[in-house]
Amino acid sequence: MVLALMDAIESGDGAWKYHLEGAKKLLVSRQSKSPSSPTQRMIDWLDAFVFDSCLIMQVMGATLARPGSLSKPFYSSDIGPETLKRLEETAWIGCPAYLLEVIFFVHEGWCVDPDPSTNPPAMNYSSTFLPKGSNPLLQPPTALLQHIQAFDPVAWAEEMQSFLHLPDLSVRTALATIWRAAVYLYTSRVLSRPRAHGRAKSTIPGLPPDHKAITNLLIQKIPLIPVADDHFKCLIWPTFIAGAECTDPSLRPILLQTLSAIYYDVTSVNVRNAAWVLSLMWQKRDSRRAQQQQDGDPFGSFVHDDGEDDFDWIQELDDSRIDWLFI
């Protein structure tokens, strides 16, 4: 697990997944031991570290890795909300448990081959649109998007006071808003594209009407987290998602400046690689648009009348030879 974390910090490219798979196998074999084993009791703290690290890398790594790159996660809805709640409080990414569960469902429903030996997923963090215990994969895909929007950043920031009291909740609330927007954009992008994998067979017909507005909101919110604040290092994945969805070249410097500041704060090559991948995507997007304009389409044929951009950055990652992890 240490090797997986080191590789993620040092680069974030494909090697992390091999270390992760090895750690998962070791963890499963350790869990099969008797709980009363003296050795097991001595290293409970290490088991918890490995379990939490594996889970956060599995859930977040699945968002950018190619389909089939990762084996099925050992997490399931049967484990209950306590595990995700612990990650919410201790993991360095700063993602609320409510939204971590959404990411897990997206991967389970639309990105991996179904496993008949596992129980169907069930909601632990419920909303009006997805009640507790319901299977989100049997609901219309729009219900999951509505469920994301139902997340309340203000209420979450106040709830986290019991774990770590802050005199000012504005930054914590902004971080929750950023994560809600980023998870919404990622989820809507996945749900709008047909895929042969997964339990869920239904998708949404194109990106939702508010997709561009949510992208702009996310880009506007990211600078609200001060560089000196402890929450700043939690912005790597949301900033990458914002950059992948950004269609306005004038907004790109904001995102590159954020990644640059994070890099100098944590000195992780992972962050520099995130900026590099975004730059390659932007070059490809701009080149494709320029070519289409040269061919006689003044707007570029991958821009619809409603402003929706057909540049599928997830497909670009799927077609690459590297499974990135930007957290």
CSV table of C-alpha atoms in Angstrom, one decimal:
chain,number,residue,atom,x,y,z
A,1,MET,CA,0.0,0.0,0.0
A,2,VAL,CA,2.9,2.3,0.8
A,3,LEU,CA,4.2,1.7,-2.7
A,4,ALA,CA,0.9,2.5,-4.3
A,5,LEU,CA,0.7,5.8,-2.3
A,6,MET,CA,4.3,6.6,-3.2
A,7,ASP,CA,3.6,6.0,-6.9
A,8,ALA,CA,0.5,8.1,-6.8
A,9,ILE,CA,2.4,11.0,-5.2
A,10,GLU,CA,5.4,10.7,-7.4
A,11,SER,CA,3.5,10.4,-10.7
A,12,GLY,CA,-0.1,9.2,-10.7
A,13,ASP,CA,0.5,7.1,-13.8
A,14,GLY,CA,-0.3,3.4,-14.3
A,15,ALA,CA,2.0,1.7,-11.8
A,16,TRP,CA,-0.2,2.6,-8.8
A,17,LYS,CA,-2.9,0.1,-9.8
A,18,TYR,CA,-0.5,-2.9,-9.6
A,19,HIS,CA,0.5,-2.0,-6.1
A,20,LEU,CA,-3.2,-1.4,-5.2
A,21,GLU,CA,-4.2,-4.9,-6.5
A,22,GLY,CA,-1.4,-6.5,-4.5
A,23,ALA,CA,-2.5,-4.6,-1.3
A,24,LYS,CA,-6.1,-5.7,-1.9
A,25,LYS,CA,-5.1,-9.3,-2.1
A,26,LEU,CA,-3.1,-9.1,1.1
A,27,LEU,CA,-5.9,-7.3,2.9
A,28,VAL,CA,-8.4,-10.0,1.9
A,29,SER,CA,-6.1,-12.7,3.1
A,30,ARG,CA,-5.5,-10.9,6.4
A,31,GLN,CA,-9.3,-10.4,6.9
A,32,SER,CA,-9.7,-14.2,6.7
A,33,LYS,CA,-7.6,-14.6,9.9
A,34,SER,CA,-9.3,-15.0,13.3
A,35,PRO,CA,-10.0,-11.7,14.9
A,36,SER,CA,-8.6,-13.1,18.2
A,37,SER,CA,-5.2,-13.6,16.7
A,38,PRO,CA,-2.6,-11.8,18.7
A,39,THR,CA,-0.8,-10.7,15.6
A,40,GLN,CA,-4.1,-9.3,14.2
A,41,ARG,CA,-4.7,-7.3,17.3
A,42,MET,CA,-1.2,-5.8,17.3
A,43,ILE,CA,-1.5,-4.4,13.8
A,44,ASP,CA,-5.2,-3.3,13.7
A,45,TRP,CA,-4.0,0.2,13.1
A,46,LEU,CA,-2.1,-0.9,10.1
A,47,ASP,CA,-5.1,-2.9,8.7
A,48,ALA,CA,-7.2,0.2,9.0
A,49,PHE,CA,-4.6,2.3,7.2
A,50,VAL,CA,-4.4,-0.2,4.4
A,51,PHE,CA,-8.1,-0.7,4.1
A,52,ASP,CA,-8.9,3.1,4.0
A,53,SER,CA,-6.0,3.8,1.6
A,54,CYS,CA,-7.1,0.9,-0.7
A,55,LEU,CA,-10.7,2.1,-0.7
A,56,ILE,CA,-9.9,5.8,-1.5
A,57,MET,CA,-7.5,4.8,-4.3
A,58,GLN,CA,-10.0,2.3,-5.7
A,59,VAL,CA,-13.0,4.7,-5.6
A,60,MET,CA,-11.1,7.7,-6.9
A,61,GLY,CA,-8.8,5.8,-9.2
A,62,ALA,CA,-11.7,4.3,-11.0
A,63,THR,CA,-12.8,7.7,-12.2
A,64,LEU,CA,-9.9,8.1,-14.6
A,65,ALA,CA,-8.6,4.6,-15.1
A,66,ARG,CA,-9.6,2.6,-18.2
A,67,PRO,CA,-12.5,0.2,-17.9
A,68,GLY,CA,-11.3,-3.2,-16.6
A,69,SER,CA,-8.0,-1.8,-15.3
A,70,LEU,CA,-9.0,-2.4,-11.7
A,71,SER,CA,-10.5,-5.5,-10.2
A,72,LYS,CA,-13.8,-5.2,-8.3
A,73,PRO,CA,-13.6,-3.2,-5.1
A,74,PHE,CA,-13.9,-5.0,-1.8
A,75,TYR,CA,-16.2,-2.2,-0.6
A,76,SER,CA,-19.9,-2.8,-1.0
A,77,SER,CA,-23.1,-1.1,0.3
A,78,ASP,CA,-23.4,-3.9,2.9
A,79,ILE,CA,-20.4,-2.5,4.8
A,80,GLY,CA,-22.5,0.5,5.7
A,81,PRO,CA,-21.9,4.3,5.8
A,82,GLU,CA,-19.4,4.2,8.6
A,83,THR,CA,-16.5,3.3,6.3
A,84,LEU,CA,-17.2,6.2,4.0
A,85,LYS,CA,-17.7,8.5,6.9
A,86,ARG,CA,-14.3,7.6,8.3
A,87,LEU,CA,-12.8,8.4,4.9
A,88,GLU,CA,-14.6,11.7,4.9
A,89,GLU,CA,-12.9,12.6,8.1
A,90,THR,CA,-9.4,11.1,7.6
A,91,ALA,CA,-8.6,11.0,3.9
A,92,TRP,CA,-6.7,13.8,2.4
A,93,ILE,CA,-8.9,14.4,-0.6
A,94,GLY,CA,-11.7,16.1,1.4
A,95,CYS,CA,-14.6,14.5,-0.4
A,96,PRO,CA,-17.8,14.2,1.6
A,97,ALA,CA,-19.0,10.6,2.2
A,98,TYR,CA,-22.3,11.3,0.5
A,99,LEU,CA,-20.4,12.1,-2.8
A,100,LEU,CA,-17.9,9.3,-2.4
A,101,GLU,CA,-20.8,6.9,-2.4
A,102,VAL,CA,-22.1,8.4,-5.7
A,103,ILE,CA,-18.7,7.9,-7.3
A,104,PHE,CA,-18.7,4.3,-6.2
A,105,PHE,CA,-22.2,3.8,-7.7
A,106,VAL,CA,-21.1,5.4,-11.0
A,107,HIS,CA,-18.2,3.0,-11.3
A,108,GLU,CA,-20.3,0.0,-10.2
A,109,GLY,CA,-23.2,0.8,-12.5
A,110,TRP,CA,-21.6,2.2,-15.7
A,111,CYS,CA,-17.9,1.4,-15.8
A,112,VAL,CA,-17.3,-2.2,-14.8
A,113,ASP,CA,-18.6,-5.6,-15.8
A,114,PRO,CA,-21.4,-6.8,-13.5
A,115,ASP,CA,-20.5,-9.4,-10.9
A,116,PRO,CA,-23.4,-11.8,-10.3
A,117,SER,CA,-21.8,-13.0,-7.0
A,118,THR,CA,-22.2,-9.6,-5.3
A,119,ASN,CA,-25.4,-8.0,-4.0
A,120,PRO,CA,-26.9,-5.1,-5.9
A,121,PRO,CA,-25.8,-1.7,-4.5
A,122,ALA,CA,-28.1,0.1,-2.1
A,123,MET,CA,-28.2,3.7,-0.9
A,124,ASN,CA,-26.7,4.5,2.5
A,125,TYR,CA,-26.8,8.2,2.1
A,126,SER,CA,-30.3,8.9,0.9
A,127,SER,CA,-32.2,11.8,-0.5
A,128,THR,CA,-35.7,12.5,-1.8
A,129,PHE,CA,-34.6,11.2,-5.2
A,130,LEU,CA,-32.9,8.0,-3.9
A,131,PRO,CA,-34.3,6.7,-0.7
A,132,LYS,CA,-32.2,4.7,1.8
A,133,GLY,CA,-31.8,1.1,0.7
A,134,SER,CA,-32.9,1.7,-2.9
A,135,ASN,CA,-30.8,0.5,-5.8
A,136,PRO,CA,-29.7,3.6,-7.8
A,137,LEU,CA,-29.0,1.4,-10.8
A,138,LEU,CA,-32.7,0.6,-11.2
A,139,GLN,CA,-33.7,4.2,-11.2
A,140,PRO,CA,-33.6,6.6,-14.1
A,141,PRO,CA,-30.0,8.0,-14.4
A,142,THR,CA,-31.3,11.5,-13.9
A,143,ALA,CA,-32.2,10.5,-10.3
A,144,LEU,CA,-28.5,10.1,-9.5
A,145,LEU,CA,-27.8,13.6,-10.8
A,146,GLN,CA,-30.7,15.0,-8.8
A,147,HIS,CA,-29.3,13.1,-5.8
A,148,ILE,CA,-26.0,14.9,-6.2
A,149,GLN,CA,-27.6,18.3,-6.4
A,150,ALA,CA,-29.6,17.5,-3.2
A,151,PHE,CA,-26.3,17.4,-1.2
A,152,ASP,CA,-26.2,20.4,1.1
A,153,PRO,CA,-22.7,21.8,1.5
A,154,VAL,CA,-23.8,24.1,4.4
A,155,ALA,CA,-25.3,21.3,6.4
A,156,TRP,CA,-22.2,19.1,5.8
A,157,ALA,CA,-19.8,21.8,6.9
A,158,GLU,CA,-21.8,22.3,10.1
A,159,GLU,CA,-21.9,18.5,10.7
A,160,MET,CA,-18.1,18.3,10.3
A,161,GLN,CA,-17.8,20.7,13.3
A,162,SER,CA,-18.2,17.7,15.6
A,163,PHE,CA,-15.0,16.2,14.1
A,164,LEU,CA,-13.0,19.4,13.6
A,165,HIS,CA,-14.3,22.7,14.9
A,166,LEU,CA,-13.6,25.7,12.7
A,167,PRO,CA,-14.4,29.3,13.6
A,168,ASP,CA,-15.3,30.1,10.0
A,169,LEU,CA,-17.1,27.6,7.8
A,170,SER,CA,-16.9,29.5,4.6
A,171,VAL,CA,-13.9,27.6,3.2
A,172,ARG,CA,-15.2,24.2,4.2
A,173,THR,CA,-18.6,25.0,2.6
A,174,ALA,CA,-16.8,26.2,-0.5
A,175,LEU,CA,-14.9,22.9,-0.7
A,176,ALA,CA,-18.1,20.9,-0.4
A,177,THR,CA,-19.7,23.0,-3.1
A,178,ILE,CA,-16.6,22.3,-5.3
A,179,TRP,CA,-16.8,18.6,-4.8
A,180,ARG,CA,-20.5,18.6,-5.5
A,181,ALA,CA,-20.0,20.4,-8.8
A,182,ALA,CA,-17.1,18.2,-9.8
A,183,VAL,CA,-18.9,14.9,-9.0
A,184,TYR,CA,-21.9,16.2,-10.9
A,185,LEU,CA,-19.9,17.0,-14.0
A,186,TYR,CA,-18.1,13.6,-13.8
A,187,THR,CA,-21.3,11.7,-13.3
A,188,SER,CA,-23.2,13.5,-16.0
A,189,ARG,CA,-20.3,12.9,-18.4
A,190,VAL,CA,-20.3,9.2,-17.7
A,191,LEU,CA,-24.1,8.8,-17.8
A,192,SER,CA,-24.3,10.6,-21.1
A,193,ARG,CA,-22.1,8.2,-23.0
A,194,PRO,CA,-23.0,4.6,-24.0
A,195,ARG,CA,-20.8,2.0,-22.5
A,196,ALA,CA,-20.9,-1.8,-22.8
A,197,HIS,CA,-19.8,-2.3,-19.2
A,198,GLY,CA,-21.7,-2.2,-15.9
A,199,ARG,CA,-25.0,-3.3,-14.4
A,200,ALA,CA,-26.9,-0.2,-15.5
A,201,LYS,CA,-27.9,-0.2,-19.2
A,202,SER,CA,-29.6,3.2,-19.3
A,203,THR,CA,-27.9,6.5,-20.0
A,204,ILE,CA,-29.0,10.1,-20.4
A,205,PRO,CA,-29.5,11.6,-23.9
A,206,GLY,CA,-26.5,14.0,-23.9
A,207,LEU,CA,-25.2,16.2,-21.2
A,208,PRO,CA,-27.8,17.9,-19.0
A,209,PRO,CA,-28.7,21.6,-19.8
A,210,ASP,CA,-26.9,22.9,-16.7
A,211,HIS,CA,-23.6,21.1,-17.5
A,212,LYS,CA,-21.9,24.2,-18.8
A,213,ALA,CA,-23.2,26.4,-15.9
A,214,ILE,CA,-22.0,23.9,-13.3
A,215,THR,CA,-18.6,23.9,-15.0
A,216,ASN,CA,-18.4,27.7,-14.8
A,217,LEU,CA,-19.5,27.5,-11.2
A,218,LEU,CA,-16.8,25.0,-10.3
A,219,ILE,CA,-14.1,27.2,-11.9
A,220,GLN,CA,-15.4,30.2,-10.0
A,221,LYS,CA,-15.4,28.4,-6.7
A,222,ILE,CA,-11.9,26.9,-6.9
A,223,PRO,CA,-10.1,30.2,-6.2
A,224,LEU,CA,-12.1,30.6,-3.0
A,225,ILE,CA,-9.9,28.1,-1.3
A,226,PRO,CA,-6.8,30.0,-0.1
A,227,VAL,CA,-3.4,28.5,-0.8
A,228,ALA,CA,-2.5,28.6,2.9
A,229,ASP,CA,-5.6,26.8,4.0
A,230,ASP,CA,-5.4,23.1,4.8
A,231,HIS,CA,-8.3,22.4,2.4
A,232,PHE,CA,-6.3,23.6,-0.6
A,233,LYS,CA,-4.6,20.3,-1.1
A,234,CYS,CA,-8.0,18.7,-1.6
A,235,LEU,CA,-8.5,20.4,-4.9
A,236,ILE,CA,-6.4,18.2,-7.3
A,237,TRP,CA,-9.3,16.0,-8.6
A,238,PRO,CA,-11.9,18.7,-8.7
A,239,THR,CA,-9.5,21.0,-10.6
A,240,PHE,CA,-8.7,18.3,-13.1
A,241,ILE,CA,-12.4,17.7,-13.7
A,242,ALA,CA,-12.9,21.4,-14.1
A,243,GLY,CA,-10.1,21.6,-16.6
A,244,ALA,CA,-11.4,18.6,-18.6
A,245,GLU,CA,-14.8,20.2,-18.9
A,246,CYS,CA,-13.6,23.7,-19.5
A,247,THR,CA,-14.3,24.9,-23.0
A,248,ASP,CA,-13.3,28.6,-22.6
A,249,PRO,CA,-9.5,29.0,-23.1
A,250,SER,CA,-9.5,32.2,-21.1
A,251,LEU,CA,-10.4,30.3,-18.0
A,252,ARG,CA,-7.7,27.7,-18.3
A,253,PRO,CA,-4.9,29.8,-16.6
A,254,ILE,CA,-7.0,29.8,-13.4
A,255,LEU,CA,-6.9,26.0,-13.3
A,256,LEU,CA,-3.2,25.8,-14.2
A,257,GLN,CA,-2.3,28.3,-11.5
A,258,THR,CA,-4.2,26.3,-9.0
A,259,LEU,CA,-2.4,23.1,-9.9
A,260,SER,CA,0.9,25.0,-9.9
A,261,ALA,CA,0.2,26.3,-6.4
A,262,ILE,CA,-0.7,22.8,-5.2
A,263,TYR,CA,2.5,21.4,-6.7
A,264,TYR,CA,4.7,23.9,-4.9
A,265,ASP,CA,2.7,23.2,-1.7
A,266,VAL,CA,2.9,19.4,-1.7
A,267,THR,CA,5.8,18.9,-4.2
A,268,SER,CA,4.0,16.0,-5.9
A,269,VAL,CA,4.8,15.1,-9.5
A,270,ASN,CA,1.2,13.7,-9.6
A,271,VAL,CA,-0.1,17.3,-9.7
A,272,ARG,CA,2.3,18.3,-12.4
A,273,ASN,CA,1.2,15.4,-14.5
A,274,ALA,CA,-2.4,16.4,-14.0
A,275,ALA,CA,-1.6,19.8,-15.6
A,276,TRP,CA,0.3,18.1,-18.4
A,277,VAL,CA,-2.6,15.8,-19.2
A,278,LEU,CA,-5.0,18.8,-19.2
A,279,SER,CA,-2.7,20.7,-21.5
A,280,LEU,CA,-2.7,17.7,-24.0
A,281,MET,CA,-6.4,17.6,-23.9
A,282,TRP,CA,-6.8,21.3,-24.5
A,283,GLN,CA,-4.3,21.1,-27.4
A,284,LYS,CA,-6.3,18.2,-29.0
A,285,ARG,CA,-9.6,20.0,-28.4
A,286,ASP,CA,-8.3,23.3,-29.9
A,287,SER,CA,-6.7,21.5,-32.8
A,288,ARG,CA,-9.8,19.6,-33.6
A,289,ARG,CA,-11.9,22.7,-33.5
A,290,ALA,CA,-9.4,24.6,-35.7
A,291,GLN,CA,-9.5,21.8,-38.3
A,292,GLN,CA,-13.2,21.8,-38.4
A,293,GLN,CA,-13.3,25.6,-38.8
A,294,GLN,CA,-10.8,25.3,-41.6
A,295,ASP,CA,-13.1,22.7,-43.2
A,296,GLY,CA,-15.9,25.3,-43.3
A,297,ASP,CA,-17.6,24.9,-40.0
A,298,PRO,CA,-17.2,28.2,-38.2
A,299,PHE,CA,-18.2,26.8,-34.8
A,300,GLY,CA,-16.6,23.3,-35.0
A,301,SER,CA,-19.0,20.4,-35.6
A,302,PHE,CA,-18.4,19.1,-32.1
A,303,VAL,CA,-20.2,22.1,-30.6
A,304,HIS,CA,-24.0,21.8,-30.8
A,305,ASP,CA,-26.4,24.7,-31.2
A,306,ASP,CA,-27.0,24.6,-27.4
A,307,GLY,CA,-23.3,25.0,-26.7
A,308,GLU,CA,-22.7,21.4,-25.7
A,309,ASP,CA,-19.2,20.2,-26.4
A,310,ASP,CA,-18.8,16.8,-27.9
A,311,PHE,CA,-15.2,16.5,-26.9
A,312,ASP,CA,-15.3,13.4,-24.8
A,313,TRP,CA,-12.3,13.6,-22.4
A,314,ILE,CA,-13.3,10.3,-20.7
A,315,GLN,CA,-13.0,8.6,-24.1
A,316,GLU,CA,-9.6,10.2,-24.5
A,317,LEU,CA,-8.4,8.7,-21.3
A,318,ASP,CA,-9.9,5.3,-22.2
A,319,ASP,CA,-8.0,5.4,-25.5
A,320,SER,CA,-4.7,6.2,-23.7
A,321,ARG,CA,-2.2,3.7,-22.4
A,322,ILE,CA,-2.0,5.1,-18.9
A,323,ASP,CA,-4.4,4.8,-16.0
A,324,TRP,CA,-4.1,8.1,-14.2
A,325,LEU,CA,-4.8,8.8,-10.5
A,326,PHE,CA,-5.0,12.5,-9.6
A,327,ILE,CA,-5.9,12.8,-5.9
